[in-house]
mmCIF file of C-alpha atoms and ligand atoms in Angstrom:
data_model
loop_
_atom_site.group_PDB
_atom_site.id
_atom_site.type_symbol
_atom_site.label_atom_id
_atom_site.label_comp_id
_atom_site.label_asym_id
_atom_site.label_seq_id
_atom_site.Cartn_x
_atom_site.Cartn_y
_atom_site.Cartn_z
ATOM 1 C CA MET A 1 15.318 -3.003 18.385
ATOM 2 C CA SER A 2 12.883 -5.750 18.216
ATOM 3 C CA ASN A 3 11.665 -8.473 20.597
ATOM 4 C CA SER A 4 9.943 -10.029 17.636
ATOM 5 C CA GLN A 5 9.881 -13.896 17.484
ATOM 6 C CA PHE A 6 10.842 -13.511 13.872
ATOM 7 C CA LYS A 7 14.540 -13.053 12.580
ATOM 8 C CA THR A 8 14.353 -13.285 8.562
ATOM 9 C CA VAL A 9 11.862 -11.060 6.484
ATOM 10 C CA THR A 10 11.525 -11.161 2.698
ATOM 11 C CA ILE A 11 9.897 -8.256 1.220
ATOM 12 C CA ALA A 12 8.457 -9.470 -2.491
ATOM 13 C CA GLY A 13 8.579 -6.322 -4.546
ATOM 14 C CA GLY A 14 11.164 -4.377 -2.490
ATOM 15 C CA THR A 15 11.902 -2.387 -5.237
ATOM 16 C CA GLY A 16 8.485 -0.870 -5.726
ATOM 17 C CA THR A 17 7.089 2.236 -4.290
ATOM 18 C CA LEU A 18 5.540 0.574 -1.052
ATOM 19 C CA GLY A 19 8.191 -2.316 -0.906
ATOM 20 C CA TYR A 20 11.235 0.041 -0.817
ATOM 21 C CA ALA A 21 9.806 1.858 1.999
ATOM 22 C CA ILE A 22 8.938 -1.406 3.953
ATOM 23 C CA ALA A 23 12.356 -2.729 3.386
ATOM 24 C CA GLU A 24 13.971 0.412 4.334
ATOM 25 C CA ALA A 25 12.068 0.360 7.809
ATOM 26 C CA PHE A 26 13.139 -3.230 8.377
ATOM 27 C CA LEU A 27 16.517 -2.093 8.025
ATOM 28 C CA ASN A 28 16.356 0.949 10.171
ATOM 29 C CA ASP A 29 15.058 -1.286 12.783
ATOM 30 C CA GLY A 30 18.104 -3.088 12.617
ATOM 31 C CA SER A 31 16.880 -6.584 14.364
ATOM 32 C CA TYR A 32 16.176 -8.643 11.036
ATOM 33 C CA ASN A 33 17.725 -10.187 8.475
ATOM 34 C CA VAL A 34 16.189 -8.272 5.431
ATOM 35 C CA LYS A 35 15.827 -9.994 2.162
ATOM 36 C CA VAL A 36 14.383 -8.376 -1.078
ATOM 37 C CA LEU A 37 12.706 -10.949 -3.506
ATOM 38 C CA ARG A 38 12.758 -9.650 -7.125
ATOM 39 C CA ARG A 39 11.834 -11.389 -10.467
ATOM 40 C CA LYS A 40 14.330 -13.131 -12.911
ATOM 41 C CA PRO A 41 15.852 -12.184 -15.107
ATOM 42 C CA GLU A 42 18.408 -10.330 -12.860
ATOM 43 C CA ASN A 43 18.660 -6.893 -13.731
ATOM 44 C CA GLU A 44 20.307 -3.572 -12.406
ATOM 45 C CA ASN A 45 17.724 -1.431 -10.179
ATOM 46 C CA GLU A 46 19.057 1.601 -8.299
ATOM 47 C CA LYS A 47 16.638 0.929 -5.451
ATOM 48 C CA ALA A 48 17.813 -2.721 -5.117
ATOM 49 C CA LYS A 49 21.536 -1.617 -4.934
ATOM 50 C CA LEU A 50 20.583 1.067 -2.427
ATOM 51 C CA LEU A 51 18.814 -1.498 -0.020
ATOM 52 C CA VAL A 52 21.978 -3.612 -0.566
ATOM 53 C CA SER A 53 23.971 -0.673 0.823
ATOM 54 C CA LYS A 54 21.779 -0.376 3.549
ATOM 55 C CA GLY A 55 22.196 -4.234 4.385
ATOM 56 C CA ALA A 56 19.686 -6.096 2.335
ATOM 57 C CA GLU A 57 20.364 -9.157 0.337
ATOM 58 C CA ILE A 58 18.544 -9.312 -2.752
ATOM 59 C CA VAL A 59 17.086 -12.903 -4.068
ATOM 60 C CA TYR A 60 15.775 -13.623 -7.337
ATOM 61 C CA ALA A 61 12.973 -16.066 -8.494
ATOM 62 C CA ASP A 62 11.106 -17.338 -11.250
ATOM 63 C CA TYR A 63 7.567 -16.826 -10.260
ATOM 64 C CA THR A 64 6.387 -19.231 -12.705
ATOM 65 C CA GLN A 65 8.326 -22.098 -11.153
ATOM 66 C CA HIS A 66 7.490 -23.170 -7.688
ATOM 67 C CA ASP A 67 10.459 -24.914 -6.556
ATOM 68 C CA ASP A 68 12.726 -21.803 -7.488
ATOM 69 C CA LEU A 69 10.248 -19.576 -5.412
ATOM 70 C CA VAL A 70 10.480 -22.143 -2.619
ATOM 71 C CA LYS A 71 14.294 -22.181 -2.628
ATOM 72 C CA ALA A 72 14.196 -18.346 -2.573
ATOM 73 C CA LEU A 73 12.108 -18.340 0.470
ATOM 74 C CA LYS A 74 13.742 -21.194 2.546
ATOM 75 C CA GLY A 75 14.674 -19.892 5.757
ATOM 76 C CA THR A 76 12.360 -16.709 5.677
ATOM 77 C CA ASP A 77 10.075 -16.137 8.665
ATOM 78 C CA VAL A 78 7.771 -13.566 7.437
ATOM 79 C CA VAL A 79 6.985 -12.608 3.857
ATOM 80 C CA VAL A 80 5.720 -8.985 3.369
ATOM 81 C CA SER A 81 4.179 -8.793 -0.331
ATOM 82 C CA ALA A 82 4.539 -5.633 -1.812
ATOM 83 C CA LEU A 83 3.635 -6.495 -5.096
ATOM 84 C CA ASN A 84 1.364 -4.498 -7.629
ATOM 85 C CA PHE A 85 -1.195 -5.894 -10.233
ATOM 86 C CA ASP A 86 0.190 -5.638 -14.030
ATOM 87 C CA PRO A 87 -2.539 -3.469 -15.828
ATOM 88 C CA LYS A 88 -1.584 -5.639 -18.982
ATOM 89 C CA GLY A 89 -1.235 -9.049 -17.185
ATOM 90 C CA ALA A 90 -1.654 -10.389 -13.716
ATOM 91 C CA GLY A 91 -3.947 -9.114 -11.165
ATOM 92 C CA PHE A 92 -3.435 -9.119 -7.373
ATOM 93 C CA TYR A 93 -4.495 -12.441 -7.295
ATOM 94 C CA ASP A 94 -2.408 -14.255 -9.860
ATOM 95 C CA SER A 95 0.539 -11.982 -8.993
ATOM 96 C CA GLN A 96 0.377 -13.170 -5.315
ATOM 97 C CA ALA A 97 -0.834 -16.661 -5.418
ATOM 98 C CA PRO A 98 2.364 -18.312 -6.442
ATOM 99 C CA LEU A 99 3.991 -16.378 -3.535
ATOM 100 C CA LEU A 100 1.589 -17.559 -1.107
ATOM 101 C CA ALA A 101 1.869 -21.365 -2.101
ATOM 102 C CA ALA A 102 5.765 -20.939 -2.235
ATOM 103 C CA ALA A 103 5.643 -19.558 1.413
ATOM 104 C CA LYS A 104 3.585 -22.277 2.601
ATOM 105 C CA ASP A 105 6.046 -25.024 1.147
ATOM 106 C CA ALA A 106 9.072 -22.983 2.396
ATOM 107 C CA SER A 107 7.818 -23.041 5.968
ATOM 108 C CA VAL A 108 7.382 -19.473 6.264
ATOM 109 C CA LYS A 109 5.411 -18.603 9.423
ATOM 110 C CA ARG A 110 3.705 -15.264 8.439
ATOM 111 C CA PHE A 111 2.431 -14.004 5.227
ATOM 112 C CA ILE A 112 1.472 -10.325 4.980
ATOM 113 C CA PRO A 113 -0.626 -9.801 1.765
ATOM 114 C CA SER A 114 -0.282 -6.723 -0.383
ATOM 115 C CA GLU A 115 -3.152 -4.564 1.007
ATOM 116 C CA PHE A 116 -1.885 -1.250 2.010
ATOM 117 C CA GLY A 117 -5.071 0.778 0.973
ATOM 118 C CA GLY A 118 -8.633 1.201 1.897
ATOM 119 C CA LYS A 119 -10.967 -1.629 3.220
ATOM 120 C CA LEU A 120 -13.109 -2.101 0.504
ATOM 121 C CA LYS A 121 -16.201 -4.594 0.290
ATOM 122 C CA PRO A 122 -16.529 -7.579 -2.180
ATOM 123 C CA GLY A 123 -17.949 -6.133 -5.471
ATOM 124 C CA ALA A 124 -16.567 -2.496 -5.083
ATOM 125 C CA HIS A 125 -14.071 -2.950 -7.897
ATOM 126 C CA LEU A 126 -12.676 -5.803 -9.655
ATOM 127 C CA ILE A 127 -9.036 -4.519 -8.748
ATOM 128 C CA ILE A 128 -10.063 -4.829 -4.999
ATOM 129 C CA ASP A 129 -11.965 -8.424 -5.644
ATOM 130 C CA ASP A 130 -8.794 -9.892 -6.326
ATOM 131 C CA LYS A 131 -7.282 -8.911 -3.376
ATOM 132 C CA ILE A 132 -10.022 -10.193 -1.286
ATOM 133 C CA LYS A 133 -9.866 -13.519 -3.357
ATOM 134 C CA LEU A 134 -6.067 -14.076 -2.407
ATOM 135 C CA GLY A 135 -7.099 -13.094 1.018
ATOM 136 C CA GLN A 136 -9.351 -15.953 1.465
ATOM 137 C CA GLU A 137 -6.617 -18.225 0.359
ATOM 138 C CA VAL A 138 -4.072 -16.578 2.881
ATOM 139 C CA GLU A 139 -6.594 -17.414 5.539
ATOM 140 C CA LYS A 140 -7.028 -21.082 4.369
ATOM 141 C CA SER A 141 -2.942 -21.312 3.803
ATOM 142 C CA GLY A 142 -2.508 -22.205 7.662
ATOM 143 C CA LEU A 143 0.109 -19.397 7.779
ATOM 144 C CA GLU A 144 -0.311 -16.469 10.196
ATOM 145 C CA TYR A 145 -1.310 -13.292 8.641
ATOM 146 C CA THR A 146 -1.789 -9.563 8.780
ATOM 147 C CA TYR A 147 -3.667 -7.337 6.632
ATOM 148 C CA ILE A 148 -2.490 -3.637 7.026
ATOM 149 C CA TYR A 149 -4.920 -1.022 5.771
ATOM 150 C CA VAL A 150 -3.374 2.389 5.520
ATOM 151 C CA GLY A 151 -5.874 4.484 3.366
ATOM 152 C CA LEU A 152 -4.360 6.604 0.490
ATOM 153 C CA PHE A 153 -0.455 7.004 0.544
ATOM 154 C CA GLN A 154 0.276 10.581 1.284
ATOM 155 C CA GLU A 155 2.815 10.836 -1.571
ATOM 156 C CA TYR A 156 0.091 10.023 -3.579
ATOM 157 C CA PHE A 157 -2.314 13.078 -3.200
ATOM 158 C CA GLY A 158 -1.265 14.289 -6.593
ATOM 159 C CA TRP A 159 -2.415 11.045 -8.204
ATOM 160 C CA PHE A 160 -5.507 11.236 -6.223
ATOM 161 C CA GLY A 161 -6.557 14.960 -7.793
ATOM 162 C CA PHE A 162 -4.479 17.611 -5.795
ATOM 163 C CA ASP A 163 -2.563 19.421 -8.637
ATOM 164 C CA ILE A 164 -0.123 21.413 -6.609
ATOM 165 C CA LYS A 165 1.605 23.230 -9.823
ATOM 166 C CA ASN A 166 -1.990 24.615 -10.656
ATOM 167 C CA LYS A 167 -3.444 24.824 -7.075
ATOM 168 C CA LYS A 168 -6.422 23.028 -8.414
ATOM 169 C CA VAL A 169 -8.026 19.840 -6.922
ATOM 170 C CA THR A 170 -10.723 17.489 -8.385
ATOM 171 C CA PHE A 171 -12.687 15.757 -5.856
ATOM 172 C CA PHE A 172 -15.113 12.502 -6.780
ATOM 173 C CA ASP A 173 -17.488 13.266 -3.899
ATOM 174 C CA ASP A 174 -18.365 16.366 -1.949
ATOM 175 C CA GLY A 175 -15.266 16.223 0.185
ATOM 176 C CA SER A 176 -16.903 16.238 3.538
ATOM 177 C CA LYS A 177 -16.299 12.455 4.188
ATOM 178 C CA VAL A 178 -13.260 11.644 6.506
ATOM 179 C CA PHE A 179 -10.734 9.885 4.338
ATOM 180 C CA PRO A 180 -7.421 8.179 6.043
ATOM 181 C CA THR A 181 -4.258 8.877 4.647
ATOM 182 C CA THR A 182 -0.501 7.587 5.718
ATOM 183 C CA SER A 183 2.945 8.451 4.550
ATOM 184 C CA LEU A 184 4.922 5.694 3.066
ATOM 185 C CA SER A 185 7.819 5.914 5.775
ATOM 186 C CA ASP A 186 5.061 5.475 8.398
ATOM 187 C CA ILE A 187 3.612 2.601 6.748
ATOM 188 C CA GLY A 188 6.663 0.800 6.730
ATOM 189 C CA LYS A 189 7.273 1.482 10.500
ATOM 190 C CA TYR A 190 3.669 0.447 11.134
ATOM 191 C CA THR A 191 4.322 -2.992 9.004
ATOM 192 C CA VAL A 192 7.674 -3.597 11.203
ATOM 193 C CA GLU A 193 5.830 -3.076 14.585
ATOM 194 C CA THR A 194 3.080 -5.424 13.358
ATOM 195 C CA LEU A 195 5.698 -8.228 14.204
ATOM 196 C CA LYS A 196 5.795 -7.605 17.619
ATOM 197 C CA LEU A 197 2.147 -6.638 18.213
ATOM 198 C CA PRO A 198 0.205 -9.943 19.575
ATOM 199 C CA GLU A 199 -3.102 -8.031 18.480
ATOM 200 C CA ALA A 200 -1.657 -8.208 14.738
ATOM 201 C CA ARG A 201 -1.568 -11.949 14.426
ATOM 202 C CA ASN A 202 -4.299 -13.248 12.177
ATOM 203 C CA ALA A 203 -5.766 -9.924 12.169
ATOM 204 C CA HIS A 204 -6.999 -7.051 10.244
ATOM 205 C CA ILE A 205 -4.663 -4.004 11.459
ATOM 206 C CA ASN A 206 -5.921 -0.264 10.333
ATOM 207 C CA VAL A 207 -3.672 2.620 10.717
ATOM 208 C CA ALA A 208 -3.760 5.976 9.126
ATOM 209 C CA GLY A 209 -1.152 8.938 9.658
ATOM 210 C CA ALA A 210 -4.082 11.259 9.121
ATOM 211 C CA HIS A 211 -7.885 10.696 9.085
ATOM 212 C CA LEU A 212 -9.525 14.274 7.679
ATOM 213 C CA THR A 213 -11.948 15.020 5.053
ATOM 214 C CA LEU A 214 -10.752 16.061 1.741
ATOM 215 C CA ASN A 215 -11.850 19.535 2.425
ATOM 216 C CA GLU A 216 -9.685 19.500 5.446
ATOM 217 C CA TYR A 217 -6.464 18.318 3.235
ATOM 218 C CA LEU A 218 -7.364 20.829 0.693
ATOM 219 C CA GLU A 219 -7.179 23.726 3.854
ATOM 220 C CA LEU A 220 -3.686 22.160 4.490
ATOM 221 C CA PHE A 221 -2.573 22.490 0.738
ATOM 222 C CA GLU A 222 -3.843 26.113 0.638
ATOM 223 C CA LYS A 223 -2.074 27.213 3.797
ATOM 224 C CA ALA A 224 1.083 25.409 2.392
ATOM 225 C CA THR A 225 0.775 27.331 -0.979
ATOM 226 C CA GLY A 226 -0.460 30.587 0.590
ATOM 227 C CA SER A 227 -3.367 30.441 -1.802
ATOM 228 C CA LYS A 228 -6.913 29.415 -2.816
ATOM 229 C CA TRP A 229 -7.377 26.566 -4.844
ATOM 230 C CA GLU A 230 -9.632 25.856 -7.523
ATOM 231 C CA VAL A 231 -11.959 22.811 -6.776
ATOM 232 C CA VAL A 232 -13.655 20.800 -9.301
ATOM 233 C CA VAL A 233 -16.462 18.173 -7.752
ATOM 234 C CA ASP A 234 -17.396 15.381 -10.066
ATOM 235 C CA LYS A 235 -19.801 12.974 -8.160
ATOM 236 C CA ASP A 236 -21.118 11.070 -11.082
ATOM 237 C CA VAL A 237 -17.764 9.342 -12.176
ATOM 238 C CA ARG A 238 -18.762 5.578 -11.287
ATOM 239 C CA HIS A 239 -22.423 6.198 -12.709
ATOM 240 C CA ARG A 240 -21.286 7.733 -15.977
ATOM 241 C CA PHE A 241 -18.137 4.710 -16.067
ATOM 242 C CA GLN A 242 -20.731 1.878 -15.453
ATOM 243 C CA ASN A 243 -23.641 3.262 -18.247
ATOM 244 C CA ASN A 244 -21.057 4.460 -20.857
ATOM 245 C CA ILE A 245 -22.438 8.006 -20.298
ATOM 246 C CA GLU A 246 -20.356 11.157 -21.963
ATOM 247 C CA PRO A 247 -17.769 12.075 -20.810
ATOM 248 C CA VAL A 248 -16.784 8.811 -20.210
ATOM 249 C CA PRO A 249 -14.360 8.739 -17.239
ATOM 250 C CA SER A 250 -11.193 6.401 -17.500
ATOM 251 C CA PHE A 251 -10.439 3.125 -15.563
ATOM 252 C CA LEU A 252 -8.292 4.682 -13.446
ATOM 253 C CA ASP A 253 -10.901 7.866 -12.346
ATOM 254 C CA ASN A 254 -13.564 5.107 -11.846
ATOM 255 C CA PHE A 255 -11.099 3.470 -9.457
ATOM 256 C CA LYS A 256 -10.300 6.663 -7.701
ATOM 257 C CA ALA A 257 -13.924 7.292 -7.126
ATOM 258 C CA VAL A 258 -14.651 3.854 -5.753
ATOM 259 C CA ILE A 259 -11.476 4.553 -3.296
ATOM 260 C CA VAL A 260 -12.799 7.890 -2.235
ATOM 261 C CA GLN A 261 -16.359 6.761 -1.883
ATOM 262 C CA GLU A 262 -15.839 3.228 -0.218
ATOM 263 C CA GLY A 263 -12.342 3.194 0.852
ATOM 264 C CA GLU A 264 -12.920 3.988 4.883
ATOM 265 C CA ILE A 265 -10.867 1.567 6.981
ATOM 266 C CA GLY A 266 -12.866 1.540 10.340
ATOM 267 C CA LYS A 267 -11.795 1.868 13.801
ATOM 268 C CA LEU A 268 -7.785 2.857 13.648
ATOM 269 C CA ASP A 269 -5.388 0.696 15.855
ATOM 270 C CA ASN A 270 -2.808 3.600 15.896
ATOM 271 C CA ASP A 271 -2.881 3.659 19.794
ATOM 272 C CA LYS A 272 -1.286 -0.071 19.782
ATOM 273 C CA PHE A 273 1.601 1.255 18.201
ATOM 274 C CA SER A 274 4.689 2.822 19.977
ATOM 275 C CA PHE A 275 5.403 6.049 17.508
ATOM 276 C CA THR A 276 3.247 9.020 16.431
ATOM 277 C CA PRO A 277 3.030 9.125 12.635
ATOM 278 C CA ARG A 278 4.389 12.229 10.699
ATOM 279 C CA PRO A 279 2.165 15.453 11.281
ATOM 280 C CA ILE A 280 0.001 15.613 7.912
ATOM 281 C CA ALA A 281 1.040 19.259 7.762
ATOM 282 C CA GLU A 282 4.560 18.375 7.341
ATOM 283 C CA VAL A 283 3.911 15.979 4.990
ATOM 284 C CA ILE A 284 1.803 18.396 2.869
ATOM 285 C CA GLU A 285 4.493 21.242 3.068
ATOM 286 C CA GLU A 286 7.230 18.796 2.112
ATOM 287 C CA LEU A 287 4.962 17.978 -0.989
ATOM 288 C CA VAL A 288 4.357 21.641 -1.855
ATOM 289 C CA LYS A 289 8.086 22.137 -1.787
ATOM 290 C CA GLN A 290 8.774 19.139 -4.125
ATOM 291 C CA ALA A 291 6.387 20.347 -6.301
ATOM 292 C CA SER A 292 8.060 24.053 -6.485
HETATM 293 N N1 LIG B 1 -3.012 3.247 -0.910
HETATM 294 C C1 LIG B 1 -2.384 3.853 -1.580
HETATM 295 O O1 LIG B 1 -2.551 5.131 -2.160
HETATM 296 C C2 LIG B 1 -1.555 3.047 -2.540
HETATM 297 C C3 LIG B 1 -0.895 3.366 -4.003
HETATM 298 C C4 LIG B 1 -0.063 2.748 -4.660
HETATM 299 C C5 LIG B 1 -0.110 1.334 -4.439
HETATM 300 N N2 LIG B 1 -0.840 0.840 -3.230
HETATM 301 C C6 LIG B 1 -0.598 -0.590 -3.121
HETATM 302 O O2 LIG B 1 0.799 -1.119 -2.745
HETATM 303 C C7 LIG B 1 1.083 -2.227 -3.072
HETATM 304 C C8 LIG B 1 2.028 -2.112 -3.974
HETATM 305 O O3 LIG B 1 2.258 -1.120 -5.145
HETATM 306 P P1 LIG B 1 3.377 -0.142 -5.574
HETATM 307 O O4 LIG B 1 2.601 0.792 -6.298
HETATM 308 O O5 LIG B 1 4.281 -0.064 -4.405
HETATM 309 O O6 LIG B 1 4.033 -1.334 -6.586
HETATM 310 P P2 LIG B 1 5.077 -1.002 -7.602
HETATM 311 O O7 LIG B 1 5.886 0.477 -7.219
HETATM 312 O O8 LIG B 1 4.764 -1.165 -9.249
HETATM 313 O O9 LIG B 1 6.156 -2.095 -7.238
HETATM 314 C C9 LIG B 1 5.675 -3.631 -7.070
HETATM 315 C C10 LIG B 1 7.210 -4.106 -7.236
HETATM 316 O O10 LIG B 1 6.809 -5.621 -7.334
HETATM 317 C C11 LIG B 1 7.336 -6.445 -8.329
HETATM 318 N N3 LIG B 1 6.347 -6.817 -9.382
HETATM 319 C C12 LIG B 1 5.425 -5.993 -10.048
HETATM 320 N N4 LIG B 1 4.516 -6.606 -10.681
HETATM 321 C C13 LIG B 1 4.715 -8.090 -10.266
HETATM 322 C C14 LIG B 1 4.186 -9.461 -10.534
HETATM 323 N N5 LIG B 1 3.400 -9.349 -11.711
HETATM 324 N N6 LIG B 1 4.866 -10.322 -10.074
HETATM 325 C C15 LIG B 1 5.837 -10.446 -9.556
HETATM 326 N N7 LIG B 1 6.388 -9.302 -9.045
HETATM 327 C C16 LIG B 1 5.902 -7.919 -9.359
HETATM 328 C C17 LIG B 1 8.476 -5.355 -8.875
HETATM 329 O O11 LIG B 1 9.756 -5.437 -8.447
HETATM 330 P P3 LIG B 1 10.998 -6.207 -9.048
HETATM 331 O O12 LIG B 1 10.786 -6.000 -10.609
HETATM 332 O O13 LIG B 1 12.142 -5.949 -8.777
HETATM 333 O O14 LIG B 1 10.580 -7.826 -8.942
HETATM 334 C C18 LIG B 1 7.895 -4.082 -8.389
HETATM 335 O O15 LIG B 1 9.045 -3.068 -8.278
HETATM 336 C C19 LIG B 1 -0.229 -2.767 -3.808
HETATM 337 O O16 LIG B 1 -0.927 -3.470 -3.182
HETATM 338 C C20 LIG B 1 -0.852 -1.426 -4.210
HETATM 339 O O17 LIG B 1 -2.345 -1.782 -4.205
HETATM 340 C C21 LIG B 1 -1.475 1.451 -2.454
#
């Protein structure tokens, strides 16, 4: 149970991969009114139905209508943005800026922007630059804020080149650099607990379920699958992408290379939290089971 000063939390994008885990963690905590903000028009959504069955309220708004968004956020103490960018449209700034403006006018107390990744520097990638631009606006807004950095979602090892079915991994560096990863359920729990952590007010919080090198993660995958994996090392992705050199990497592979090379999050704040994250070996065993 919480001793937080906040009562009502609205998770924007609570039907998404991350947002669902965060909404679930708030519902499990049991001490908040939990609202999930969805985009109009209203439509059927299995995750939304599940969250309602666990006690969440779904609210809808048209993000292009400021007054509509303000109305949807009235009475909310904390907005957690779990919005994504739209590969064909709005970037992280454009998707979240209307939410931030409405939060301010709805007298929301704290805004948690959609960070939840690595702590990349300006200029590292345009997707990240957009998050940084939004962050500058968050800090000017007068609302309290917390940035939460978690490294890679552990459920995204596959996306990141760990091909469990074919026992093959592709590294965009030599695999020797320490790289933070966190499970979605732990990200949810960390997010909930920031609300009662005085150090999280107007702060950057760095947490990780595991902090190993890619080679060490690979060893755990090899142990869980009981076999040696093929390793492909491609350290040249960013250079080829920038200079259009064959084979030209995809936009996404270039983004992954940026993340692995620059996605460190700095000193961890894990010890400020009351729980221990899931053991990484357990998460990897589960991923292997799911893939077989
Ligand atoms: N560290 C990592 O490994 C990692 C991996 C993936 C994502 N992330 C981060 O996690 C955050 C959320 O990503 P996600 O993959 O969980 O997102 P997602 O699954 O795509 O879900 C985002 C949700 O937000 C709503 N939404 C999507 N686009 C929107 C827009 N332009 N404007 C308003 N609402 C929109 C949608 O809900 P409704 O349709 O119900 O409104 C959607 O379900 C992002 O910051 C992303 O960078 C990190």
